[in-house]
Amino acid sequence: MSVAEAEESTVSGDHDDALRTLEAILADMDHAEFASAARIAAAIHAHRGTLNRSAELLQLVAPDALGDAAAAGAVALIGVGDMATADRMLASSRADAPTATAAAWRLATTGLVQSVSGDGVAGMSPLVQAVIALAPVGRDGIMLDTPAALAALVALHLGELDLAESVLQRAMAADLGGPLFRPRHQILLAWVSMARGNMAEAAATLESVGDPPLDDTRDNYLVHAVRVGIARRRGDTAALADAWAEARTAVAGMFIDLFHLLPLGELLVGAARMHDEHWLAPQLQAAEVVLGRLGQPALWSAAFHWYGVQAAIVSDQPDALIPHADAISEAAHVSRHAQTLAAAGHTWVRVLGRDIDVSAINLAVEGLSGIGLRWDASQLAAQAALHTADRRVSLDLLNMARAAHSGDGSTSTSKSTSSHSSQLTDREWEIARLVVQGIGYREIGERLYISPRTVEHHVASVRRRLGSTNRAEMMETLRRLLVGSSTGEE
């Protein structure tokens, strides 16, 4: 049994066989091939979602013994929040041979180090350079992750969707990382489509990937987060319940590191909609530990805590919102991205308190759209429309929501919205908004001081005026009027 055999098994995707082969070597730290065995095992554990195990293994090896893998190994240390050891490992890698692989990983690790300092923007350039440097030679190497995946994650945290897509497409064209990483790059491309509001494209990309191998916990975790995110944005409660039920199993065996804050955040909001967020409590605590070790880096912290704000809003827990809002406000001292989130969060809280300032909402919507959070921007405007009794203001806010959702400022779909909405009387429009919120006829009647039977008559009138043949069709039309297409597509 040899490291070469383990390497062959790893490349072919048979990680169980590789680990069995490596076990005897790893048991003997004086073994001549211990460093190579640790490097391969660390890569496998990264795929399995236990980057902490990868970091432990790599710290057992003298940095100079890792060779070209020293800089790549520093990625694991950054991921678990051990910046001091990562810095030492990166420093030792500067004596490596001047290969494209070594140079690429020095660039990638330097970019990650810079992503946790200041506003994090400076880290983007070396990460993109790393993708370019590794593309010609990085098809067959065994890696913990690819520079393209890491660059895409940083870009997503910055709201730079075009940049994330660009580096991932470059990686796909070069087949960076070979078959082991093709699914990861595709899943991240699905995330980009989801963030843009193109749910059909996101779902189609996931469909082309299929289900990653069960032992690839990292990719499975990401897949489930995207599925939950698509269902949530489509407003499809049944699909969300199914996606969350499947995700619960996937999250149980996952170690949370810096590179899994976005999927954790997405799962948190989905879980909040299912009133099941307690299931993620251990992982949320782990996320806070990693961020704390790194000094609450603005780029990584703000995006994660934005999800916390959304989960608190969904679950109607104002007290739970406060620590997340405070963290974003702290990050806003050094990050323009966080400043945008902080301002939008403040406006959103005012909206929930029925303080509808159209100018402030417009600024928040424009800000969120500008950092790649178009769906969030549309949702903010739509919620504001639900919380105002002024029908004209409500229609203006619906137009704003539709324009944010389309992503190009076009009002063509908004005009359609206004046309449909104008068919309803003020009272019908008022009742329709409450129905879409899931409020029953009896409670609507109590709010409006009318009988449940009268509410029922109004709902029937709404259905006729919208040309809907049944309640399901009416609800779909109303959701489109309120938050954009119920499928999340234009």
Short mmCIF file of C-alpha atoms in Angstrom, two decimals:
data_model
loop_
_atom_site.label_atom_id
_atom_site.label_comp_id
_atom_site.label_asym_id
_atom_site.label_seq_id
_atom_site.Cartn_x
_atom_site.Cartn_y
_atom_site.Cartn_z
CA MET A 1 0.00 0.00 0.00
CA SER A 2 1.46 3.36 -1.00
CA VAL A 3 0.76 7.05 -1.24
CA ALA A 4 0.73 6.72 -5.02
CA GLU A 5 -2.17 4.26 -4.80
CA ALA A 6 -4.01 6.57 -2.41
CA GLU A 7 -3.47 9.47 -4.78
CA GLU A 8 -4.88 7.45 -7.66
CA SER A 9 -7.95 6.54 -5.60
CA THR A 10 -8.44 10.17 -4.59
CA VAL A 11 -8.35 11.43 -8.16
CA SER A 12 -10.86 8.74 -9.20
CA GLY A 13 -13.19 9.79 -6.39
CA ASP A 14 -12.80 6.69 -4.22
CA HIS A 15 -12.03 8.55 -1.03
CA ASP A 16 -12.84 5.65 1.28
CA ASP A 17 -10.24 3.48 -0.40
CA ALA A 18 -7.71 6.32 -0.29
CA LEU A 19 -8.19 6.87 3.42
CA ARG A 20 -7.87 3.15 4.13
CA THR A 21 -4.59 3.15 2.23
CA LEU A 22 -3.31 6.21 4.08
CA GLU A 23 -4.30 5.06 7.56
CA ALA A 24 -1.20 2.96 8.23
CA ILE A 25 1.12 5.70 6.98
CA LEU A 26 -0.57 8.39 9.08
CA ALA A 27 -0.21 6.18 12.15
CA ASP A 28 3.58 6.52 11.84
CA MET A 29 4.69 10.14 11.92
CA ASP A 30 8.24 9.05 11.10
CA HIS A 31 7.14 7.37 7.89
CA ALA A 32 9.02 8.67 4.85
CA GLU A 33 5.75 9.46 3.08
CA PHE A 34 3.92 10.95 6.06
CA ALA A 35 3.89 14.49 4.62
CA SER A 36 2.43 13.33 1.31
CA ALA A 37 -0.13 11.17 3.09
CA ALA A 38 -1.19 14.07 5.29
CA ARG A 39 -1.56 16.34 2.25
CA ILE A 40 -3.83 13.88 0.44
CA ALA A 41 -5.88 13.06 3.54
CA ALA A 42 -6.32 16.77 4.24
CA ALA A 43 -7.77 17.29 0.76
CA ILE A 44 -10.19 14.40 1.26
CA HIS A 45 -11.37 15.75 4.61
CA ALA A 46 -11.98 19.14 3.02
CA HIS A 47 -14.33 17.46 0.54
CA ARG A 48 -15.99 15.71 3.46
CA GLY A 49 -16.76 18.97 5.16
CA THR A 50 -14.30 18.58 8.02
CA LEU A 51 -11.76 21.28 7.29
CA ASN A 52 -10.81 21.21 10.97
CA ARG A 53 -9.43 17.73 10.41
CA SER A 54 -7.52 19.00 7.36
CA ALA A 55 -5.97 21.75 9.47
CA GLU A 56 -5.00 19.29 12.20
CA LEU A 57 -3.26 17.00 9.73
CA LEU A 58 -1.32 19.76 8.00
CA GLN A 59 -0.07 21.16 11.29
CA LEU A 60 1.58 17.80 11.98
CA VAL A 61 3.88 18.37 9.02
CA ALA A 62 6.77 20.79 8.97
CA PRO A 63 5.85 23.54 6.45
CA ASP A 64 9.05 22.99 4.45
CA ALA A 65 8.09 19.31 4.07
CA LEU A 66 4.82 20.24 2.36
CA GLY A 67 6.60 21.83 -0.59
CA ASP A 68 4.18 23.33 -3.10
CA ALA A 69 1.29 22.39 -0.79
CA ALA A 70 2.41 24.71 2.03
CA ALA A 71 0.57 27.77 0.70
CA ALA A 72 -2.46 25.68 -0.20
CA GLY A 73 -2.39 24.21 3.29
CA ALA A 74 -2.63 27.69 4.76
CA VAL A 75 -6.12 27.86 3.25
CA ALA A 76 -7.32 25.28 5.76
CA LEU A 77 -5.86 27.26 8.64
CA ILE A 78 -7.60 30.43 7.50
CA GLY A 79 -10.83 28.51 7.09
CA VAL A 80 -10.84 27.41 10.72
CA GLY A 81 -9.75 30.82 11.96
CA ASP A 82 -6.09 30.11 12.78
CA MET A 83 -4.53 33.10 11.06
CA ALA A 84 -1.25 33.00 12.99
CA THR A 85 -0.38 29.48 11.84
CA ALA A 86 -1.61 30.27 8.33
CA ASP A 87 0.77 33.26 8.17
CA ARG A 88 3.71 31.06 9.20
CA MET A 89 2.82 28.41 6.64
CA LEU A 90 2.44 31.03 3.91
CA ALA A 91 5.79 32.58 4.83
CA SER A 92 7.53 29.21 4.55
CA SER A 93 6.00 28.64 1.12
CA ARG A 94 7.92 31.57 -0.35
CA ALA A 95 10.97 29.32 -0.56
CA ASP A 96 9.10 26.84 -2.76
CA ALA A 97 10.18 26.04 -6.29
CA PRO A 98 9.01 28.72 -8.76
CA THR A 99 6.30 26.50 -10.27
CA ALA A 100 2.98 27.85 -11.51
CA THR A 101 1.21 25.72 -8.90
CA ALA A 102 3.20 27.13 -5.99
CA ALA A 103 2.87 30.69 -7.28
CA ALA A 104 -0.88 30.29 -7.77
CA TRP A 105 -1.42 29.06 -4.24
CA ARG A 106 0.71 31.81 -2.76
CA LEU A 107 -1.50 34.30 -4.60
CA ALA A 108 -4.71 32.58 -3.51
CA THR A 109 -3.67 32.40 0.12
CA THR A 110 -2.48 36.01 0.08
CA GLY A 111 -5.90 36.97 -1.29
CA LEU A 112 -7.66 35.11 1.51
CA VAL A 113 -5.45 36.77 4.12
CA GLN A 114 -6.37 40.15 2.66
CA SER A 115 -10.05 39.21 2.59
CA VAL A 116 -10.09 39.11 6.38
CA SER A 117 -8.43 42.51 6.82
CA GLY A 118 -9.95 45.94 6.25
CA ASP A 119 -12.93 45.86 3.92
CA GLY A 120 -11.65 42.68 2.24
CA VAL A 121 -11.79 44.13 -1.28
CA ALA A 122 -8.01 43.94 -1.76
CA GLY A 123 -8.15 40.14 -1.59
CA MET A 124 -10.07 39.87 -4.85
CA SER A 125 -7.18 40.70 -7.20
CA PRO A 126 -4.66 38.06 -6.04
CA LEU A 127 -7.42 35.43 -5.99
CA VAL A 128 -8.30 36.14 -9.62
CA GLN A 129 -4.61 36.13 -10.51
CA ALA A 130 -4.32 32.73 -8.84
CA VAL A 131 -7.08 31.34 -11.06
CA ILE A 132 -5.31 32.64 -14.15
CA ALA A 133 -1.95 31.23 -13.02
CA LEU A 134 -3.29 27.76 -12.14
CA ALA A 135 -5.63 27.32 -15.11
CA PRO A 136 -3.02 25.82 -17.51
CA VAL A 137 -1.60 23.32 -14.98
CA GLY A 138 -4.30 22.72 -12.38
CA ARG A 139 -6.41 19.97 -13.87
CA ASP A 140 -4.98 16.94 -12.11
CA GLY A 141 -3.64 18.19 -8.79
CA ILE A 142 -5.12 17.13 -5.47
CA MET A 143 -6.42 20.25 -3.73
CA LEU A 144 -8.41 21.21 -0.65
CA ASP A 145 -10.32 23.64 -2.85
CA THR A 146 -9.70 25.58 -6.05
CA PRO A 147 -8.68 29.24 -6.25
CA ALA A 148 -11.73 29.73 -8.47
CA ALA A 149 -14.14 28.48 -5.80
CA LEU A 150 -12.44 30.64 -3.17
CA ALA A 151 -12.43 33.68 -5.47
CA ALA A 152 -16.12 33.13 -6.23
CA LEU A 153 -16.95 32.98 -2.52
CA VAL A 154 -15.14 36.25 -1.85
CA ALA A 155 -16.88 37.85 -4.85
CA LEU A 156 -20.27 36.63 -3.62
CA HIS A 157 -19.61 38.14 -0.20
CA LEU A 158 -18.85 41.42 -1.98
CA GLY A 159 -21.98 41.18 -4.10
CA GLU A 160 -19.86 41.03 -7.28
CA LEU A 161 -21.94 38.47 -9.15
CA ASP A 162 -20.40 39.09 -12.58
CA LEU A 163 -16.92 38.56 -11.17
CA ALA A 164 -17.96 35.37 -9.40
CA GLU A 165 -19.45 34.04 -12.63
CA SER A 166 -16.37 35.01 -14.63
CA VAL A 167 -13.86 33.14 -12.46
CA LEU A 168 -16.09 30.08 -12.28
CA GLN A 169 -16.55 29.98 -16.05
CA ARG A 170 -12.78 30.30 -16.48
CA ALA A 171 -12.33 27.37 -14.12
CA MET A 172 -14.91 25.31 -16.01
CA ALA A 173 -13.23 26.07 -19.34
CA ALA A 174 -9.83 25.00 -17.96
CA ASP A 175 -11.37 22.05 -16.08
CA LEU A 176 -9.56 23.37 -13.01
CA GLY A 177 -9.30 20.62 -10.42
CA GLY A 178 -10.58 18.01 -12.84
CA PRO A 179 -13.70 15.89 -12.24
CA LEU A 180 -13.48 16.27 -8.45
CA PHE A 181 -14.23 19.98 -8.67
CA ARG A 182 -16.54 20.23 -11.67
CA PRO A 183 -19.65 19.86 -9.48
CA ARG A 184 -18.39 22.47 -7.00
CA HIS A 185 -17.88 25.07 -9.70
CA GLN A 186 -21.30 24.33 -11.21
CA ILE A 187 -23.07 24.53 -7.85
CA LEU A 188 -21.48 27.90 -7.20
CA LEU A 189 -22.64 29.04 -10.64
CA ALA A 190 -26.14 27.96 -9.59
CA TRP A 191 -25.73 30.15 -6.52
CA VAL A 192 -24.84 33.12 -8.74
CA SER A 193 -27.99 32.55 -10.82
CA MET A 194 -30.07 32.30 -7.64
CA ALA A 195 -28.59 35.54 -6.30
CA ARG A 196 -29.49 37.26 -9.58
CA GLY A 197 -33.08 36.10 -9.23
CA ASN A 198 -32.93 33.63 -12.12
CA MET A 199 -34.41 30.59 -10.37
CA ALA A 200 -35.00 28.63 -13.57
CA GLU A 201 -31.32 28.85 -14.50
CA ALA A 202 -30.22 28.02 -10.96
CA ALA A 203 -32.48 24.97 -10.83
CA ALA A 204 -31.36 23.81 -14.28
CA THR A 205 -27.70 24.09 -13.29
CA LEU A 206 -28.30 22.03 -10.16
CA GLU A 207 -30.18 19.48 -12.22
CA SER A 208 -27.18 19.13 -14.53
CA VAL A 209 -24.94 18.49 -11.53
CA GLY A 210 -27.17 15.85 -9.95
CA ASP A 211 -26.54 14.71 -6.40
CA PRO A 212 -22.85 14.79 -5.40
CA PRO A 213 -21.44 11.60 -3.81
CA LEU A 214 -22.71 11.14 -0.27
CA ASP A 215 -19.19 11.36 1.14
CA ASP A 216 -18.69 14.78 -0.47
CA THR A 217 -20.40 16.53 2.41
CA ARG A 218 -19.12 19.95 1.35
CA ASP A 219 -20.79 19.88 -2.07
CA ASN A 220 -23.94 18.29 -0.69
CA TYR A 221 -24.20 21.05 1.89
CA LEU A 222 -23.94 23.67 -0.84
CA VAL A 223 -26.50 21.89 -3.03
CA HIS A 224 -29.04 21.77 -0.21
CA ALA A 225 -28.50 25.45 0.57
CA VAL A 226 -29.18 26.40 -3.06
CA ARG A 227 -32.31 24.20 -3.15
CA VAL A 228 -33.60 25.81 0.02
CA GLY A 229 -32.76 29.25 -1.38
CA ILE A 230 -34.60 28.62 -4.66
CA ALA A 231 -37.71 27.35 -2.90
CA ARG A 232 -37.69 30.27 -0.46
CA ARG A 233 -37.36 32.86 -3.19
CA ARG A 234 -40.09 31.23 -5.23
CA GLY A 235 -42.43 31.41 -2.25
CA ASP A 236 -43.10 27.70 -2.69
CA THR A 237 -43.83 26.54 0.86
CA ALA A 238 -44.23 22.87 -0.04
CA ALA A 239 -40.93 22.79 -1.97
CA LEU A 240 -39.22 24.64 0.87
CA ALA A 241 -40.48 22.11 3.40
CA ASP A 242 -39.14 19.27 1.25
CA ALA A 243 -35.80 21.00 0.64
CA TRP A 244 -35.34 21.79 4.32
CA ALA A 245 -36.24 18.22 5.35
CA GLU A 246 -33.49 16.92 3.07
CA ALA A 247 -31.05 19.60 4.22
CA ARG A 248 -31.48 18.68 7.89
CA THR A 249 -29.71 15.38 7.22
CA ALA A 250 -26.91 17.01 5.26
CA VAL A 251 -26.11 19.67 7.86
CA ALA A 252 -25.72 17.24 10.73
CA GLY A 253 -22.25 16.05 9.72
CA MET A 254 -20.88 19.37 8.53
CA PHE A 255 -18.10 21.30 10.28
CA ILE A 256 -18.68 25.02 9.79
CA ASP A 257 -15.69 26.96 8.55
CA LEU A 258 -15.22 30.41 7.02
CA PHE A 259 -16.09 29.17 3.54
CA HIS A 260 -19.52 27.88 4.53
CA LEU A 261 -21.02 31.00 6.04
CA LEU A 262 -23.14 31.82 2.97
CA PRO A 263 -24.82 28.40 2.72
CA LEU A 264 -25.30 28.36 6.48
CA GLY A 265 -26.99 31.75 6.28
CA GLU A 266 -29.28 30.60 3.48
CA LEU A 267 -30.23 27.49 5.43
CA LEU A 268 -30.88 29.62 8.51
CA VAL A 269 -33.49 31.76 6.76
CA GLY A 270 -35.10 28.66 5.26
CA ALA A 271 -35.17 27.01 8.68
CA ALA A 272 -36.72 30.16 10.16
CA ARG A 273 -39.54 29.91 7.64
CA MET A 274 -40.06 26.34 8.81
CA HIS A 275 -39.87 27.42 12.49
CA ASP A 276 -36.96 25.02 12.86
CA GLU A 277 -33.94 27.31 13.25
CA HIS A 278 -32.96 25.66 16.56
CA TRP A 279 -31.66 22.78 14.44
CA LEU A 280 -28.78 24.99 13.30
CA ALA A 281 -27.84 26.34 16.73
CA PRO A 282 -24.56 24.37 17.01
CA GLN A 283 -23.46 25.46 13.54
CA LEU A 284 -24.35 29.08 14.19
CA GLN A 285 -22.26 28.96 17.34
CA ALA A 286 -19.37 27.44 15.37
CA ALA A 287 -19.66 30.25 12.81
CA GLU A 288 -19.42 32.86 15.54
CA VAL A 289 -16.32 31.14 16.92
CA VAL A 290 -14.55 31.21 13.54
CA LEU A 291 -15.47 34.85 12.94
CA GLY A 292 -14.34 35.70 16.46
CA ARG A 293 -10.95 34.04 15.94
CA LEU A 294 -10.46 36.15 12.83
CA GLY A 295 -11.49 39.37 14.56
CA GLN A 296 -14.93 39.64 12.92
CA PRO A 297 -13.65 40.36 9.38
CA ALA A 298 -15.98 42.86 7.76
CA LEU A 299 -16.36 41.10 4.41
CA TRP A 300 -17.22 37.69 5.84
CA SER A 301 -19.10 38.90 8.91
CA ALA A 302 -21.48 41.38 7.27
CA ALA A 303 -22.83 38.97 4.67
CA PHE A 304 -23.36 36.24 7.27
CA HIS A 305 -25.11 38.54 9.73
CA TRP A 306 -27.36 39.89 6.98
CA TYR A 307 -28.85 36.41 6.81
CA GLY A 308 -29.28 36.57 10.58
CA VAL A 309 -31.27 39.78 10.19
CA GLN A 310 -33.46 38.13 7.55
CA ALA A 311 -34.06 35.08 9.74
CA ALA A 312 -35.10 37.30 12.66
CA ILE A 313 -37.52 39.17 10.40
CA VAL A 314 -39.00 35.94 9.06
CA SER A 315 -39.46 34.46 12.53
CA ASP A 316 -40.74 37.78 13.93
CA GLN A 317 -38.11 37.86 16.69
CA PRO A 318 -36.94 41.49 17.05
CA ASP A 319 -34.60 40.61 19.92
CA ALA A 320 -32.81 38.05 17.74
CA LEU A 321 -32.18 40.74 15.15
CA ILE A 322 -30.19 43.02 17.46
CA PRO A 323 -26.84 41.13 17.66
CA HIS A 324 -26.78 40.66 13.89
CA ALA A 325 -27.59 44.32 13.27
CA ASP A 326 -24.88 45.35 15.74
CA ALA A 327 -22.32 43.15 13.94
CA ILE A 328 -23.20 44.68 10.57
CA SER A 329 -22.99 48.18 12.04
CA GLU A 330 -19.54 47.40 13.42
CA ALA A 331 -18.39 46.13 10.03
CA ALA A 332 -19.80 49.27 8.43
CA HIS A 333 -16.97 51.28 10.00
CA VAL A 334 -14.55 49.81 7.46
CA SER A 335 -16.71 48.37 4.69
CA ARG A 336 -18.92 50.14 2.16
CA HIS A 337 -20.66 46.84 1.52
CA ALA A 338 -21.54 46.59 5.20
CA GLN A 339 -22.64 50.25 5.20
CA THR A 340 -25.19 49.40 2.53
CA LEU A 341 -26.45 46.42 4.52
CA ALA A 342 -26.64 48.45 7.72
CA ALA A 343 -28.67 51.21 6.06
CA ALA A 344 -31.00 48.70 4.40
CA GLY A 345 -31.46 46.82 7.66
CA HIS A 346 -32.38 50.03 9.48
CA THR A 347 -34.93 50.86 6.78
CA TRP A 348 -36.35 47.34 6.91
CA VAL A 349 -36.92 47.60 10.67
CA ARG A 350 -38.76 50.89 10.10
CA VAL A 351 -40.93 49.19 7.47
CA LEU A 352 -41.87 46.43 9.90
CA GLY A 353 -42.90 49.17 12.31
CA ARG A 354 -45.11 50.60 9.53
CA ASP A 355 -42.91 53.66 9.18
CA ILE A 356 -43.03 53.91 5.38
CA ASP A 357 -40.54 56.44 4.02
CA VAL A 358 -40.59 55.92 0.25
CA SER A 359 -37.37 57.88 -0.31
CA ALA A 360 -35.47 55.85 2.29
CA ILE A 361 -36.89 52.61 0.91
CA ASN A 362 -35.85 53.59 -2.61
CA LEU A 363 -32.29 54.28 -1.43
CA ALA A 364 -32.17 50.95 0.40
CA VAL A 365 -33.54 49.10 -2.63
CA GLU A 366 -30.98 50.73 -4.91
CA GLY A 367 -28.21 49.94 -2.45
CA LEU A 368 -29.14 46.27 -2.09
CA SER A 369 -29.53 45.89 -5.87
CA GLY A 370 -26.09 47.43 -6.31
CA ILE A 371 -24.42 44.76 -4.18
CA GLY A 372 -26.09 41.81 -5.88
CA LEU A 373 -29.04 41.41 -3.47
CA ARG A 374 -31.79 42.06 -5.98
CA TRP A 375 -34.20 39.57 -4.46
CA ASP A 376 -33.74 41.14 -1.03
CA ALA A 377 -34.29 44.59 -2.55
CA SER A 378 -37.51 43.46 -4.20
CA GLN A 379 -38.68 41.84 -0.98
CA LEU A 380 -38.06 45.00 1.03
CA ALA A 381 -40.16 47.12 -1.34
CA ALA A 382 -42.88 44.47 -1.48
CA GLN A 383 -43.08 44.24 2.31
CA ALA A 384 -43.32 48.00 2.49
CA ALA A 385 -46.25 47.82 0.04
CA LEU A 386 -47.96 45.36 2.38
CA HIS A 387 -47.48 47.62 5.39
CA THR A 388 -48.98 50.83 4.03
CA ALA A 389 -52.67 51.66 3.92
CA ASP A 390 -52.14 54.24 1.17
CA ARG A 391 -53.05 52.48 -2.06
CA ARG A 392 -51.12 54.90 -4.29
CA VAL A 393 -47.96 54.51 -2.19
CA SER A 394 -48.48 50.76 -2.19
CA LEU A 395 -48.60 50.68 -5.99
CA ASP A 396 -45.47 52.84 -6.21
CA LEU A 397 -43.67 50.43 -3.91
CA LEU A 398 -44.88 47.46 -5.95
CA ASN A 399 -43.46 49.11 -9.04
CA MET A 400 -40.20 49.56 -7.17
CA ALA A 401 -40.22 45.88 -6.19
CA ARG A 402 -40.80 44.77 -9.75
CA ALA A 403 -38.08 47.05 -11.11
CA ALA A 404 -35.61 45.72 -8.53
CA HIS A 405 -36.59 42.17 -9.38
CA SER A 406 -36.09 42.66 -13.11
CA GLY A 407 -32.62 44.02 -12.40
CA ASP A 408 -32.60 46.60 -15.16
CA GLY A 409 -34.79 49.32 -13.75
CA SER A 410 -37.39 48.55 -16.41
CA THR A 411 -40.96 49.42 -15.52
CA SER A 412 -42.58 47.35 -18.25
CA THR A 413 -43.51 44.59 -15.84
CA SER A 414 -44.44 47.20 -13.25
CA LYS A 415 -46.96 48.70 -15.66
CA SER A 416 -48.51 45.26 -15.95
CA THR A 417 -48.65 45.09 -12.18
CA SER A 418 -50.35 48.47 -11.96
CA SER A 419 -52.84 47.43 -14.63
CA HIS A 420 -53.84 44.29 -12.72
CA SER A 421 -53.90 46.13 -9.41
CA SER A 422 -56.11 48.91 -10.74
CA GLN A 423 -58.86 46.34 -11.38
CA LEU A 424 -59.33 45.99 -7.62
CA THR A 425 -61.18 48.34 -5.32
CA ASP A 426 -59.36 49.75 -2.30
CA ARG A 427 -61.14 47.32 0.03
CA GLU A 428 -60.41 44.34 -2.26
CA TRP A 429 -56.79 45.35 -2.49
CA GLU A 430 -56.60 45.63 1.31
CA ILE A 431 -58.10 42.16 1.76
CA ALA A 432 -55.93 40.67 -1.00
CA ARG A 433 -52.76 41.79 0.78
CA LEU A 434 -53.89 40.16 4.00
CA VAL A 435 -54.84 36.91 2.22
CA VAL A 436 -51.37 36.69 0.64
CA GLN A 437 -49.88 37.02 4.13
CA GLY A 438 -51.73 33.81 5.06
CA ILE A 439 -54.26 35.49 7.37
CA GLY A 440 -57.59 33.66 7.67
CA TYR A 441 -60.99 35.11 6.82
CA ARG A 442 -62.08 35.34 10.45
CA GLU A 443 -58.97 37.31 11.51
CA ILE A 444 -59.25 39.56 8.44
CA GLY A 445 -62.85 40.26 9.38
CA GLU A 446 -61.85 41.14 12.92
CA ARG A 447 -59.19 43.53 11.67
CA LEU A 448 -61.50 45.27 9.21
CA TYR A 449 -64.68 45.05 11.32
CA ILE A 450 -66.57 43.01 8.75
CA SER A 451 -67.91 39.47 8.83
CA PRO A 452 -65.94 36.46 7.54
CA ARG A 453 -68.71 35.95 4.99
CA THR A 454 -68.13 39.48 3.64
CA VAL A 455 -64.40 38.75 3.43
CA GLU A 456 -65.22 35.63 1.45
CA HIS A 457 -67.37 37.66 -0.98
CA HIS A 458 -64.53 40.16 -1.47
CA VAL A 459 -62.05 37.35 -2.16
CA ALA A 460 -64.42 35.87 -4.74
CA SER A 461 -64.63 39.30 -6.37
CA VAL A 462 -60.84 39.58 -6.43
CA ARG A 463 -60.63 36.22 -8.14
CA ARG A 464 -63.12 37.27 -10.83
CA ARG A 465 -61.46 40.65 -11.44
CA LEU A 466 -58.04 39.00 -11.87
CA GLY A 467 -59.50 36.42 -14.26
CA SER A 468 -58.39 33.53 -12.07
CA THR A 469 -60.27 30.26 -12.45
CA ASN A 470 -59.48 28.99 -8.97
CA ARG A 471 -57.95 30.07 -5.65
CA ALA A 472 -54.48 28.70 -6.46
CA GLU A 473 -54.35 30.74 -9.66
CA MET A 474 -55.55 33.83 -7.80
CA MET A 475 -52.87 33.40 -5.12
CA GLU A 476 -50.18 33.03 -7.78
CA THR A 477 -51.33 36.23 -9.48
CA LEU A 478 -51.44 38.12 -6.20
CA ARG A 479 -47.94 36.99 -5.28
CA ARG A 480 -46.72 38.26 -8.61
CA LEU A 481 -48.32 41.58 -7.90
CA LEU A 482 -46.72 41.77 -4.48
CA VAL A 483 -43.24 40.30 -4.77
CA GLY A 484 -42.62 39.53 -8.41
CA SER A 485 -43.14 36.17 -10.07
CA SER A 486 -44.01 33.36 -7.71
CA THR A 487 -41.39 31.29 -9.47
CA GLY A 488 -38.77 33.97 -9.17
CA GLU A 489 -38.52 34.33 -12.96
CA GLU A 490 -39.40 37.06 -15.36
#
